mmCIF file of C-alpha atoms and ligand atoms in Angstrom:
data_model
loop_
_atom_site.group_PDB
_atom_site.id
_atom_site.type_symbol
_atom_site.label_atom_id
_atom_site.label_comp_id
_atom_site.label_asym_id
_atom_site.label_seq_id
_atom_site.Cartn_x
_atom_site.Cartn_y
_atom_site.Cartn_z
ATOM 1 C CA MET L 1 235.511 34.423 51.868
ATOM 2 C CA ALA L 2 235.866 38.144 52.587
ATOM 3 C CA PRO L 3 234.636 40.393 49.771
ATOM 4 C CA THR L 4 237.268 42.156 47.716
ATOM 5 C CA LYS L 5 237.232 45.377 45.735
ATOM 6 C CA LEU L 6 236.191 44.887 42.116
ATOM 7 C CA ALA L 7 238.881 45.797 39.591
ATOM 8 C CA ALA L 8 236.357 47.727 37.474
ATOM 9 C CA ASN L 9 236.108 50.542 40.052
ATOM 10 C CA VAL L 10 237.933 53.758 39.209
ATOM 11 C CA SER L 11 240.291 54.782 41.989
ATOM 12 C CA GLY L 12 238.890 57.022 44.709
ATOM 13 C CA ASP L 13 236.861 57.000 47.921
ATOM 14 C CA PHE L 14 233.889 54.904 46.834
ATOM 15 C CA PHE L 15 234.059 51.373 45.461
ATOM 16 C CA VAL L 16 231.953 48.239 44.970
ATOM 17 C CA ASN L 17 233.108 44.864 46.243
ATOM 18 C CA THR L 18 232.421 41.286 45.233
ATOM 19 C CA ASN L 19 229.267 41.131 47.411
ATOM 20 C CA CYS L 20 227.456 42.920 44.568
ATOM 21 C CA ILE L 21 224.430 41.010 43.218
ATOM 22 C CA ASN L 22 223.903 43.447 40.314
ATOM 23 C CA CYS L 23 220.485 44.540 41.556
ATOM 24 C CA ASP L 24 220.633 47.984 39.905
ATOM 25 C CA THR L 25 219.719 49.988 43.027
ATOM 26 C CA CYS L 26 222.930 52.067 43.044
ATOM 27 C CA ARG L 27 222.622 52.798 39.321
ATOM 28 C CA GLN L 28 219.147 54.219 39.897
ATOM 29 C CA LEU L 29 220.198 56.396 42.819
ATOM 30 C CA ALA L 30 223.521 57.662 41.465
ATOM 31 C CA PRO L 31 223.512 56.916 37.730
ATOM 32 C CA ASP L 32 226.413 59.244 36.961
ATOM 33 C CA HIS L 33 228.731 57.332 39.282
ATOM 34 C CA PHE L 34 227.697 53.669 39.237
ATOM 35 C CA SER L 35 227.536 51.600 36.055
ATOM 36 C CA GLU L 36 227.044 47.970 35.127
ATOM 37 C CA VAL L 37 230.361 46.352 34.235
ATOM 38 C CA GLY L 38 230.017 42.695 33.317
ATOM 39 C CA LYS L 39 227.990 40.922 36.015
ATOM 40 C CA PHE L 40 228.436 43.630 38.655
ATOM 41 C CA SER L 41 228.077 47.321 39.322
ATOM 42 C CA ALA L 42 231.177 49.453 39.784
ATOM 43 C CA VAL L 43 232.043 53.045 40.557
ATOM 44 C CA THR L 44 232.941 54.347 37.119
ATOM 45 C CA ALA L 45 233.142 58.035 38.076
ATOM 46 C CA GLN L 46 233.918 59.162 41.598
ATOM 47 C CA PRO L 47 231.468 61.706 43.078
ATOM 48 C CA GLN L 48 233.098 65.096 43.504
ATOM 49 C CA THR L 49 230.528 67.646 44.670
ATOM 50 C CA ALA L 50 228.555 67.518 47.919
ATOM 51 C CA ASP L 51 225.365 66.608 46.005
ATOM 52 C CA GLN L 52 227.112 63.858 44.087
ATOM 53 C CA LYS L 53 228.561 62.411 47.294
ATOM 54 C CA ARG L 54 225.106 62.534 48.895
ATOM 55 C CA GLY L 55 223.757 60.468 46.002
ATOM 56 C CA ALA L 56 226.579 57.950 46.387
ATOM 57 C CA PHE L 57 225.808 57.653 50.116
ATOM 58 C CA HIS L 58 222.134 57.062 49.262
ATOM 59 C CA ALA L 59 223.286 54.207 47.027
ATOM 60 C CA LEU L 60 225.579 52.837 49.727
ATOM 61 C CA LEU L 61 222.779 52.875 52.307
ATOM 62 C CA SER L 62 220.257 51.302 49.946
ATOM 63 C CA CYS L 63 222.540 48.531 48.657
ATOM 64 C CA PRO L 64 220.984 45.232 49.821
ATOM 65 C CA THR L 65 224.315 43.461 50.314
ATOM 66 C CA GLY L 66 226.592 46.143 51.756
ATOM 67 C CA ALA L 67 228.705 45.907 48.615
ATOM 68 C CA ILE L 68 229.424 49.637 48.408
ATOM 69 C CA GLN L 69 232.217 50.913 50.601
ATOM 70 C CA THR L 70 233.950 54.201 51.289
ATOM 71 C CA ALA L 71 236.718 55.271 53.610
ATOM 72 C CA HIS L 72 234.843 58.453 54.550
ATOM 73 C CA THR L 73 231.659 57.806 56.495
ATOM 74 C CA ASP L 74 231.293 61.242 58.090
ATOM 75 C CA GLU L 75 228.175 62.113 56.029
ATOM 76 C CA LEU L 76 226.531 58.740 56.422
ATOM 77 C CA GLN L 77 224.093 59.770 59.144
ATOM 78 C CA LEU L 78 223.009 62.906 57.274
ATOM 79 C CA ALA L 79 222.404 60.852 54.141
ATOM 80 C CA SER L 80 220.499 58.250 56.163
ATOM 81 C CA ALA L 81 218.175 60.965 57.509
ATOM 82 C CA ASP L 82 217.148 61.814 53.919
ATOM 83 C CA PHE L 83 215.142 58.569 53.698
ATOM 84 C CA PRO L 84 212.463 57.994 52.705
ATOM 85 C CA LEU L 85 213.293 60.093 49.648
ATOM 86 C CA LEU L 86 210.496 62.311 48.406
ATOM 87 C CA LEU L 87 209.613 61.519 44.766
ATOM 88 C CA THR L 88 206.594 63.771 44.394
ATOM 89 C CA GLU L 89 204.013 65.170 46.752
ATOM 90 C CA GLY L 90 203.021 62.488 49.245
ATOM 91 C CA ILE L 91 204.999 59.671 47.593
ATOM 92 C CA TYR L 92 208.387 58.446 48.822
ATOM 93 C CA TYR L 93 211.011 55.885 47.842
ATOM 94 C CA CYS L 94 212.053 54.005 50.987
ATOM 95 C CA GLY L 95 215.597 52.917 50.078
ATOM 96 C CA PHE L 96 217.283 50.426 52.440
ATOM 97 C CA THR L 97 216.498 47.579 50.073
ATOM 98 C CA SER L 98 216.629 43.993 51.236
ATOM 99 C CA ARG L 99 218.666 41.106 49.923
ATOM 100 C CA LYS L 100 215.492 39.019 50.450
ATOM 101 C CA SER L 101 213.800 40.940 47.619
ATOM 102 C CA TYR L 102 216.962 41.222 45.483
ATOM 103 C CA GLY L 103 217.093 44.940 46.150
ATOM 104 C CA GLY L 104 213.415 45.477 45.335
ATOM 105 C CA SER L 105 212.129 49.041 45.646
ATOM 106 C CA SER L 106 209.470 49.926 48.165
ATOM 107 C CA TYR L 107 207.389 53.075 48.414
ATOM 108 C CA LEU L 108 205.433 55.005 51.004
ATOM 109 C CA ILE L 109 202.218 56.868 50.187
ATOM 110 C CA LEU L 110 201.007 59.460 52.671
ATOM 111 C CA HIS L 111 197.224 59.530 52.695
ATOM 112 C CA PRO L 112 194.698 61.273 54.984
ATOM 113 C CA ASP L 113 192.878 57.959 55.548
ATOM 114 C CA GLY L 114 196.096 56.180 56.512
ATOM 115 C CA ASN L 115 199.475 55.677 54.889
ATOM 116 C CA TRP L 116 200.347 52.793 52.594
ATOM 117 C CA LEU L 117 203.669 50.969 52.283
ATOM 118 C CA ILE L 118 204.103 49.317 48.894
ATOM 119 C CA ASP L 119 206.319 46.233 49.234
ATOM 120 C CA SER L 120 208.855 46.098 51.998
ATOM 121 C CA PRO L 121 212.284 47.564 52.621
ATOM 122 C CA ARG L 122 214.754 46.201 55.151
ATOM 123 C CA PHE L 123 213.544 46.644 58.719
ATOM 124 C CA HIS L 124 215.992 49.420 59.531
ATOM 125 C CA LEU L 125 215.287 51.357 62.722
ATOM 126 C CA PRO L 126 216.211 54.890 61.520
ATOM 127 C CA LEU L 127 213.856 54.384 58.552
ATOM 128 C CA VAL L 128 211.157 53.023 60.858
ATOM 129 C CA ARG L 129 211.454 56.138 63.047
ATOM 130 C CA LYS L 130 211.108 58.391 60.009
ATOM 131 C CA ILE L 131 207.993 56.514 58.888
ATOM 132 C CA GLU L 132 206.584 56.886 62.414
ATOM 133 C CA ALA L 133 207.140 60.641 62.162
ATOM 134 C CA LEU L 134 205.276 60.653 58.842
ATOM 135 C CA GLY L 135 202.228 59.034 60.438
ATOM 136 C CA GLY L 136 203.079 55.330 60.401
ATOM 137 C CA ILE L 137 201.554 52.693 58.113
ATOM 138 C CA ARG L 138 197.914 51.607 57.905
ATOM 139 C CA TYR L 139 198.151 49.237 54.944
ATOM 140 C CA LEU L 140 201.085 47.257 53.625
ATOM 141 C CA PHE L 141 200.355 46.287 50.046
ATOM 142 C CA LEU L 142 202.476 43.431 48.712
ATOM 143 C CA THR L 143 202.607 43.131 44.946
ATOM 144 C CA HIS L 144 203.838 39.528 45.003
ATOM 145 C CA ARG L 145 205.833 36.911 46.835
ATOM 146 C CA ASP L 146 209.326 38.055 45.771
ATOM 147 C CA ASP L 147 209.158 41.465 47.398
ATOM 148 C CA VAL L 148 207.719 40.791 50.859
ATOM 149 C CA ALA L 149 211.179 41.124 52.526
ATOM 150 C CA ASP L 150 210.512 42.274 56.137
ATOM 151 C CA ALA L 151 206.767 42.878 55.703
ATOM 152 C CA ASP L 152 205.949 40.842 58.814
ATOM 153 C CA LYS L 153 208.172 43.071 60.960
ATOM 154 C CA TYR L 154 206.679 46.278 59.531
ATOM 155 C CA ALA L 155 203.150 44.918 59.993
ATOM 156 C CA SER L 156 203.858 43.969 63.581
ATOM 157 C CA HIS L 157 205.602 47.240 64.462
ATOM 158 C CA PHE L 158 202.985 49.515 62.899
ATOM 159 C CA ARG L 159 199.980 47.221 63.420
ATOM 160 C CA ALA L 160 199.566 47.577 59.695
ATOM 161 C CA GLU L 161 197.185 45.394 57.701
ATOM 162 C CA ARG L 162 198.882 43.461 54.926
ATOM 163 C CA ILE L 163 197.143 43.036 51.573
ATOM 164 C CA ILE L 164 198.300 40.338 49.177
ATOM 165 C CA HIS L 165 196.639 38.077 46.622
ATOM 166 C CA GLU L 166 195.518 34.725 48.013
ATOM 167 C CA LEU L 167 197.680 32.946 45.429
ATOM 168 C CA GLU L 168 200.779 34.549 46.972
ATOM 169 C CA ARG L 169 199.683 33.732 50.503
ATOM 170 C CA ASP L 170 202.426 31.185 51.175
ATOM 171 C CA SER L 171 204.915 34.073 51.205
ATOM 172 C CA GLN L 172 202.942 35.898 53.912
ATOM 173 C CA PRO L 173 200.751 33.336 55.687
ATOM 174 C CA ASP L 174 199.535 35.764 58.355
ATOM 175 C CA ALA L 175 198.431 38.488 55.935
ATOM 176 C CA GLU L 176 195.306 40.261 57.142
ATOM 177 C CA HIS L 177 193.626 40.672 53.726
ATOM 178 C CA LEU L 178 193.646 38.301 50.771
ATOM 179 C CA LEU L 179 192.640 39.399 47.283
ATOM 180 C CA THR L 180 190.906 36.954 44.965
ATOM 181 C CA GLY L 181 190.323 36.578 41.239
ATOM 182 C CA THR L 182 191.562 38.828 38.462
ATOM 183 C CA GLU L 183 189.025 41.658 38.551
ATOM 184 C CA PRO L 184 190.273 45.088 39.731
ATOM 185 C CA ILE L 185 189.261 46.048 43.261
ATOM 186 C CA PHE L 186 188.708 49.619 44.447
ATOM 187 C CA TRP L 187 189.981 49.273 48.016
ATOM 188 C CA HIS L 188 189.379 53.007 48.393
ATOM 189 C CA PRO L 189 188.451 55.561 45.721
ATOM 190 C CA ASP L 190 192.164 56.447 45.453
ATOM 191 C CA PHE L 191 193.516 52.888 45.559
ATOM 192 C CA LYS L 192 192.723 50.466 42.750
ATOM 193 C CA LEU L 193 194.260 47.012 43.103
ATOM 194 C CA ILE L 194 194.633 45.208 39.774
ATOM 195 C CA PRO L 195 195.558 41.515 39.723
ATOM 196 C CA GLN L 196 198.110 40.928 36.960
ATOM 197 C CA PRO L 197 199.126 37.260 36.994
ATOM 198 C CA GLY L 198 202.146 36.305 34.927
ATOM 199 C CA HIS L 199 205.439 37.086 36.654
ATOM 200 C CA THR L 200 203.962 35.125 39.553
ATOM 201 C CA ILE L 201 200.531 33.542 39.778
ATOM 202 C CA GLY L 202 198.951 36.160 42.041
ATOM 203 C CA HIS L 203 200.945 39.255 41.122
ATOM 204 C CA THR L 204 198.903 42.437 41.687
ATOM 205 C CA VAL L 205 199.672 46.087 40.919
ATOM 206 C CA LEU L 206 198.375 49.256 42.553
ATOM 207 C CA LEU L 207 197.003 52.198 40.593
ATOM 208 C CA TYR L 208 196.905 55.213 42.897
ATOM 209 C CA LYS L 209 194.732 58.205 42.051
ATOM 210 C CA GLN L 210 194.538 57.019 38.431
ATOM 211 C CA THR L 211 198.043 58.460 38.036
ATOM 212 C CA PHE L 212 200.701 56.394 39.825
ATOM 213 C CA LEU L 213 201.211 52.748 38.903
ATOM 214 C CA PHE L 214 203.145 50.684 41.460
ATOM 215 C CA SER L 215 203.972 47.811 39.170
ATOM 216 C CA GLY L 216 206.059 45.389 41.241
ATOM 217 C CA ASP L 217 207.830 43.040 38.833
ATOM 218 C CA HIS L 218 205.065 43.105 36.223
ATOM 219 C CA LEU L 219 206.046 46.200 34.259
ATOM 220 C CA ALA L 220 209.316 48.133 34.140
ATOM 221 C CA TRP L 221 211.273 50.630 32.095
ATOM 222 C CA ASP L 222 214.106 49.656 29.774
ATOM 223 C CA GLY L 223 216.495 52.581 29.336
ATOM 224 C CA SER L 224 217.838 51.071 26.162
ATOM 225 C CA PRO L 225 215.874 51.578 23.939
ATOM 226 C CA ASN L 226 213.682 53.722 26.224
ATOM 227 C CA GLU L 227 210.611 51.530 26.195
ATOM 228 C CA LEU L 228 208.376 49.773 28.694
ATOM 229 C CA THR L 229 209.329 46.159 29.253
ATOM 230 C CA SER L 230 208.095 43.069 31.045
ATOM 231 C CA HIS L 231 211.234 41.161 32.149
ATOM 232 C CA ARG L 232 210.486 38.112 30.033
ATOM 233 C CA ASP L 233 213.589 36.299 31.331
ATOM 234 C CA TYR L 234 212.380 36.668 34.901
ATOM 235 C CA CYS L 235 208.843 35.428 34.410
ATOM 236 C CA TRP L 236 208.317 32.640 36.957
ATOM 237 C CA TYR L 237 204.708 31.641 36.208
ATOM 238 C CA SER L 238 203.443 32.227 32.658
ATOM 239 C CA PHE L 239 204.448 34.764 30.020
ATOM 240 C CA GLU L 240 201.254 34.039 28.073
ATOM 241 C CA GLU L 241 199.281 34.942 31.204
ATOM 242 C CA GLN L 242 201.457 38.019 31.735
ATOM 243 C CA THR L 243 200.652 39.114 28.173
ATOM 244 C CA ARG L 244 196.912 38.779 28.814
ATOM 245 C CA SER L 245 197.330 40.750 32.034
ATOM 246 C CA MET L 246 199.210 43.475 30.174
ATOM 247 C CA GLU L 247 196.397 43.688 27.605
ATOM 248 C CA ARG L 248 193.985 44.428 30.474
ATOM 249 C CA LEU L 249 196.395 46.910 32.035
ATOM 250 C CA ALA L 250 196.465 48.829 28.744
ATOM 251 C CA GLU L 251 192.846 49.796 29.452
ATOM 252 C CA GLU L 252 194.056 51.849 32.425
ATOM 253 C CA ARG L 253 195.546 55.339 32.323
ATOM 254 C CA PHE L 254 198.535 56.527 34.357
ATOM 255 C CA SER L 255 201.506 58.800 33.941
ATOM 256 C CA TRP L 256 203.920 57.536 36.607
ATOM 257 C CA LEU L 257 205.561 54.118 36.706
ATOM 258 C CA LEU L 258 207.058 53.074 40.059
ATOM 259 C CA PRO L 259 208.431 49.554 39.565
ATOM 260 C CA GLY L 260 209.930 47.054 41.961
ATOM 261 C CA HIS L 261 213.169 47.093 40.020
ATOM 262 C CA GLY L 262 214.638 49.676 37.702
ATOM 263 C CA LYS L 263 213.974 53.260 36.857
ATOM 264 C CA ARG L 264 210.995 55.282 38.050
ATOM 265 C CA ILE L 265 209.577 57.313 35.202
ATOM 266 C CA MET L 266 206.940 59.945 34.547
ATOM 267 C CA MET L 267 205.615 60.979 31.161
ATOM 268 C CA PRO L 268 202.384 62.405 29.765
ATOM 269 C CA GLU L 269 199.527 59.940 30.092
ATOM 270 C CA ALA L 270 199.048 59.638 26.332
ATOM 271 C CA GLU L 271 202.737 58.781 25.816
ATOM 272 C CA MET L 272 202.625 56.186 28.588
ATOM 273 C CA HIS L 273 199.514 54.666 27.049
ATOM 274 C CA ALA L 274 201.144 54.517 23.606
ATOM 275 C CA ALA L 275 204.270 52.920 25.110
ATOM 276 C CA LEU L 276 202.136 50.335 26.913
ATOM 277 C CA ASN L 277 200.294 49.471 23.715
ATOM 278 C CA ARG L 278 203.635 49.011 21.924
ATOM 279 C CA LEU L 279 204.747 46.654 24.695
ATOM 280 C CA VAL L 280 201.512 44.661 24.452
ATOM 281 C CA LYS L 281 202.093 44.214 20.712
ATOM 282 C CA ARG L 282 205.689 43.051 21.289
ATOM 283 C CA MET L 283 204.510 40.613 23.967
ATOM 284 C CA GLN L 284 201.793 39.246 21.665
ATOM 285 C CA ASN L 285 204.420 38.684 18.967
ATOM 286 C CA TRP L 286 206.714 36.923 21.450
ATOM 287 C CA THR L 287 203.955 34.582 22.578
ATOM 288 C CA ASN L 288 202.409 33.852 19.165
HETATM 289 S S1 LIG U 1 223.162 48.348 44.987
HETATM 290 FE FE1 LIG U 1 224.794 47.031 45.731
HETATM 291 S S2 LIG U 1 224.215 44.948 45.081
HETATM 292 FE FE2 LIG U 1 222.972 46.390 43.928
HETATM 293 S S3 LIG U 1 224.089 46.690 42.015
HETATM 294 FE FE3 LIG U 1 224.742 48.317 43.413
HETATM 295 S S4 LIG U 1 226.537 47.547 44.455
HETATM 296 FE FE4 LIG U 1 225.536 45.812 43.491
#
């Protein structure tokens, strides 16, 4: 059945159709214009300025299901050329999310010893060309099975080496490197890989430069009530195990959270640590 425009959209150029899977990507990229209405996202305020329209185009391009439409596509190519979007020096959000990972976010780290891709976006040629221009990919780190998307295509194109935990191997059978156990591994002085089983059995996060935590689906931000959260309803393996993992993660220090789903946040390290300890306590109460 052909998708139809959702009634919740306000009238104007941009709208969301019934292909929406409520993945949240558009609400992260253009939060002033896309909102959650029932089980979908909708355009609840039309973009007016050039900057606002650019943000809406970023959302349209990153939507994993093509659910965002507009009659005016003249700026689409310019908006496409913005990706990957710079978040902070040397760290990019890739956009072009995949339906295979339910719109999961992926990130690119530029590093003098070789760039890293964290989880996989859609294999989209204009994005691939931009990544080539930024130096390509040496390592493709996969946090867990849900967010591998087109990792095999990126690995093949860039001759990148995939890193994934051995317990997630069935999602990426040809991966070049398999992590084992639950002890943190310094792959490089800047790259600490920390197994965090719970959401899935071999889920692993990346702590980069003791500052940036790429958390996959293990840890996220809840904008209401502005606290760290652990997606208890989407825990596929063991929430008790996820709680124990989170207790270990609370021994680490970081100030940026770059999750697989939801908002990217930055706060002083001490505040992040306090927020993580509050989450650990809530998780312990849930599991006891
Ligand atoms: S990005 Fe697309 S699928 Fe995801 S919530 Fe927005 S409209 Fe829906």
